[in-house]
């Protein structure tokens, strides 16, 4: 395994070469990767030809798999293209047809264009995500990552104090509301129960590195004890601050790139592409967090 940081002396984003993730990895190697993801927050493994099963196995080296189901998307089980061990981040239905413009599944997926941290709306949020690019879009559809440690570090002392005690409410309903997609209207009362807001601290510390960071996401719709409009203004300001170009890496995909990111330490989003015309087949596995934060 060869590790090459994106920039000299930078601790954000590293390329990893000379490793084959389709093979069984030794315990030692998986511990090394775990340390790398804690330190660099985003790892890029180019040219990994890997089956879904192998991707699941690689993911399980780092913890339990977060299953994809009724708590994280609106696709019915009978309509799934992939196993529930994978989150289908493509724009394809199970017959490999592109979603039509008004398909609720397409509109729901547009939520990935907003800055977010995967499953921050679950009581135990995701730890790592692993995304393999099977069919990629070349000139558009970049995936961008923002370093939430660097963002926290550059807050003023006054702001660090202010955010230190704040608790945010996260829900998919809130992020989809930003797109004008009203999940309460689209889903029945039984389904909507899956998306009740959960509370997360705004500041977290990574146990391995002891670094502090802002745990932000477009899934946030309210701060505890604040009214919603004040909450939204405050959170949007923080998201804008944290996603300045100096904190952001934009990944232009090559086929068979496999990206691994730490949802605790980063936000990410996909940029626009012509998703009703271009195929983009991306498959995500997710490592479940270890515990509730509150
Ligand atoms: C995800 C996600 C972005 C992309 O897989 O969690 O947000 O580029 N994907 O598809
Ligand atoms: Mn995501």
Coordinates of N, CA, C and O in Angstrom, one line a residue, residues 73-75 101-111 114 171-187 192 195:
X73 N -34.5 5.8 2.6 CA -34.9 6.2 1.3 C -36.4 5.8 1.1 O -37.0 5.2 1.9
X74 N -36.9 6.3 -0.1 CA -38.4 6.1 -0.3 C -38.6 5.0 -1.3 O -39.8 4.8 -1.8
X75 N -37.6 4.3 -1.7 CA -37.8 3.2 -2.7 C -38.4 2.0 -2.0 O -37.9 1.5 -1.0
X101 N -38.0 12.7 -15.0 CA -37.8 13.9 -14.2 C -38.7 14.0 -13.0 O -38.2 14.5 -11.9
X102 N -39.9 13.6 -13.1 CA -40.9 13.8 -12.0 C -40.9 12.6 -11.0 O -41.8 12.6 -10.1
X103 N -40.1 11.6 -11.3 CA -40.2 10.4 -10.4 C -39.8 10.8 -9.0 O -38.7 11.4 -8.8
X104 N -40.6 10.5 -8.0 CA -40.3 10.9 -6.6 C -38.9 10.4 -6.1 O -38.2 11.1 -5.4
X105 N -38.5 9.2 -6.7 CA -37.2 8.7 -6.3 C -36.1 9.6 -6.8 O -35.1 9.8 -6.2
X106 N -36.3 10.1 -8.0 CA -35.3 11.0 -8.6 C -35.2 12.3 -7.7 O -34.1 12.7 -7.3
X107 N -36.4 12.8 -7.4 CA -36.4 14.1 -6.7 C -35.8 13.9 -5.3 O -35.0 14.7 -4.8
X108 N -36.1 12.7 -4.7 CA -35.5 12.4 -3.4 C -34.0 12.4 -3.5 O -33.3 12.9 -2.6
X109 N -33.5 11.7 -4.5 CA -32.0 11.6 -4.7 C -31.4 13.0 -4.9 O -30.2 13.1 -4.7
X110 N -32.1 14.0 -5.4 CA -31.5 15.3 -5.6 C -31.0 15.9 -4.3 O -30.2 16.8 -4.3
X111 N -31.5 15.3 -3.2 CA -31.0 15.7 -1.9 C -29.5 15.5 -1.7 O -28.9 16.3 -1.0
X114 N -27.2 18.6 -2.0 CA -27.0 19.5 -0.8 C -25.9 19.0 0.1 O -25.7 17.7 0.2
X171 N -33.3 15.7 10.1 CA -34.3 14.8 9.5 C -34.2 14.9 8.0 O -33.9 15.9 7.4
X172 N -34.5 13.8 7.3 CA -34.6 13.8 5.8 C -35.7 14.7 5.4 O -35.7 15.3 4.3
X173 N -36.7 14.9 6.3 CA -37.9 15.8 5.9 C -37.3 17.2 5.7 O -37.7 17.9 4.8
X174 N -36.4 17.6 6.6 CA -35.9 19.0 6.5 C -35.0 19.2 5.2 O -35.2 20.2 4.6
X175 N -34.1 18.2 4.9 CA -33.3 18.4 3.7 C -34.2 18.4 2.4 O -33.9 19.2 1.5
X176 N -35.2 17.5 2.4 CA -36.0 17.5 1.2 C -36.9 18.7 1.1 O -37.3 19.1 0.0
X177 N -37.3 19.2 2.3 CA -38.1 20.5 2.3 C -37.3 21.6 1.6 O -37.9 22.5 0.9
X178 N -36.0 21.6 1.7 CA -35.1 22.6 1.1 C -35.3 22.6 -0.4 O -35.0 23.6 -1.1
X179 N -35.6 21.4 -0.9 CA -35.8 21.2 -2.4 C -37.2 21.5 -2.8 O -37.5 21.3 -4.0
X180 N -38.1 21.8 -1.9 CA -39.5 21.9 -2.2 C -40.2 20.6 -2.4 O -41.2 20.4 -3.0
X181 N -39.5 19.5 -1.8 CA -40.1 18.2 -1.9 C -40.7 17.9 -0.5 O -40.0 17.7 0.5
X182 N -42.0 17.8 -0.4 CA -42.7 17.7 0.9 C -43.0 16.2 1.2 O -43.9 15.6 0.7
X183 N -42.1 15.6 2.0 CA -42.2 14.2 2.3 C -43.5 13.9 3.0 O -44.1 12.8 2.9
X184 N -43.9 14.9 3.8 CA -45.2 14.6 4.6 C -46.3 14.4 3.7 O -47.2 13.6 3.9
X185 N -46.3 15.2 2.6 CA -47.4 15.0 1.6 C -47.2 13.7 0.8 O -48.2 13.1 0.4
X186 N -46.0 13.4 0.4 CA -45.7 12.3 -0.5 C -45.9 10.9 0.2 O -46.2 10.0 -0.5
X187 N -45.7 10.9 1.5 CA -45.7 9.6 2.2 C -46.9 9.4 3.1 O -47.5 10.4 3.5
X192 N -44.0 8.1 7.2 CA -43.3 9.3 7.7 C -42.8 9.1 9.1 O -41.8 9.8 9.4
X195 N -39.1 9.0 9.7 CA -38.2 10.2 9.5 C -38.4 11.3 10.6 O -38.1 12.4 10.3

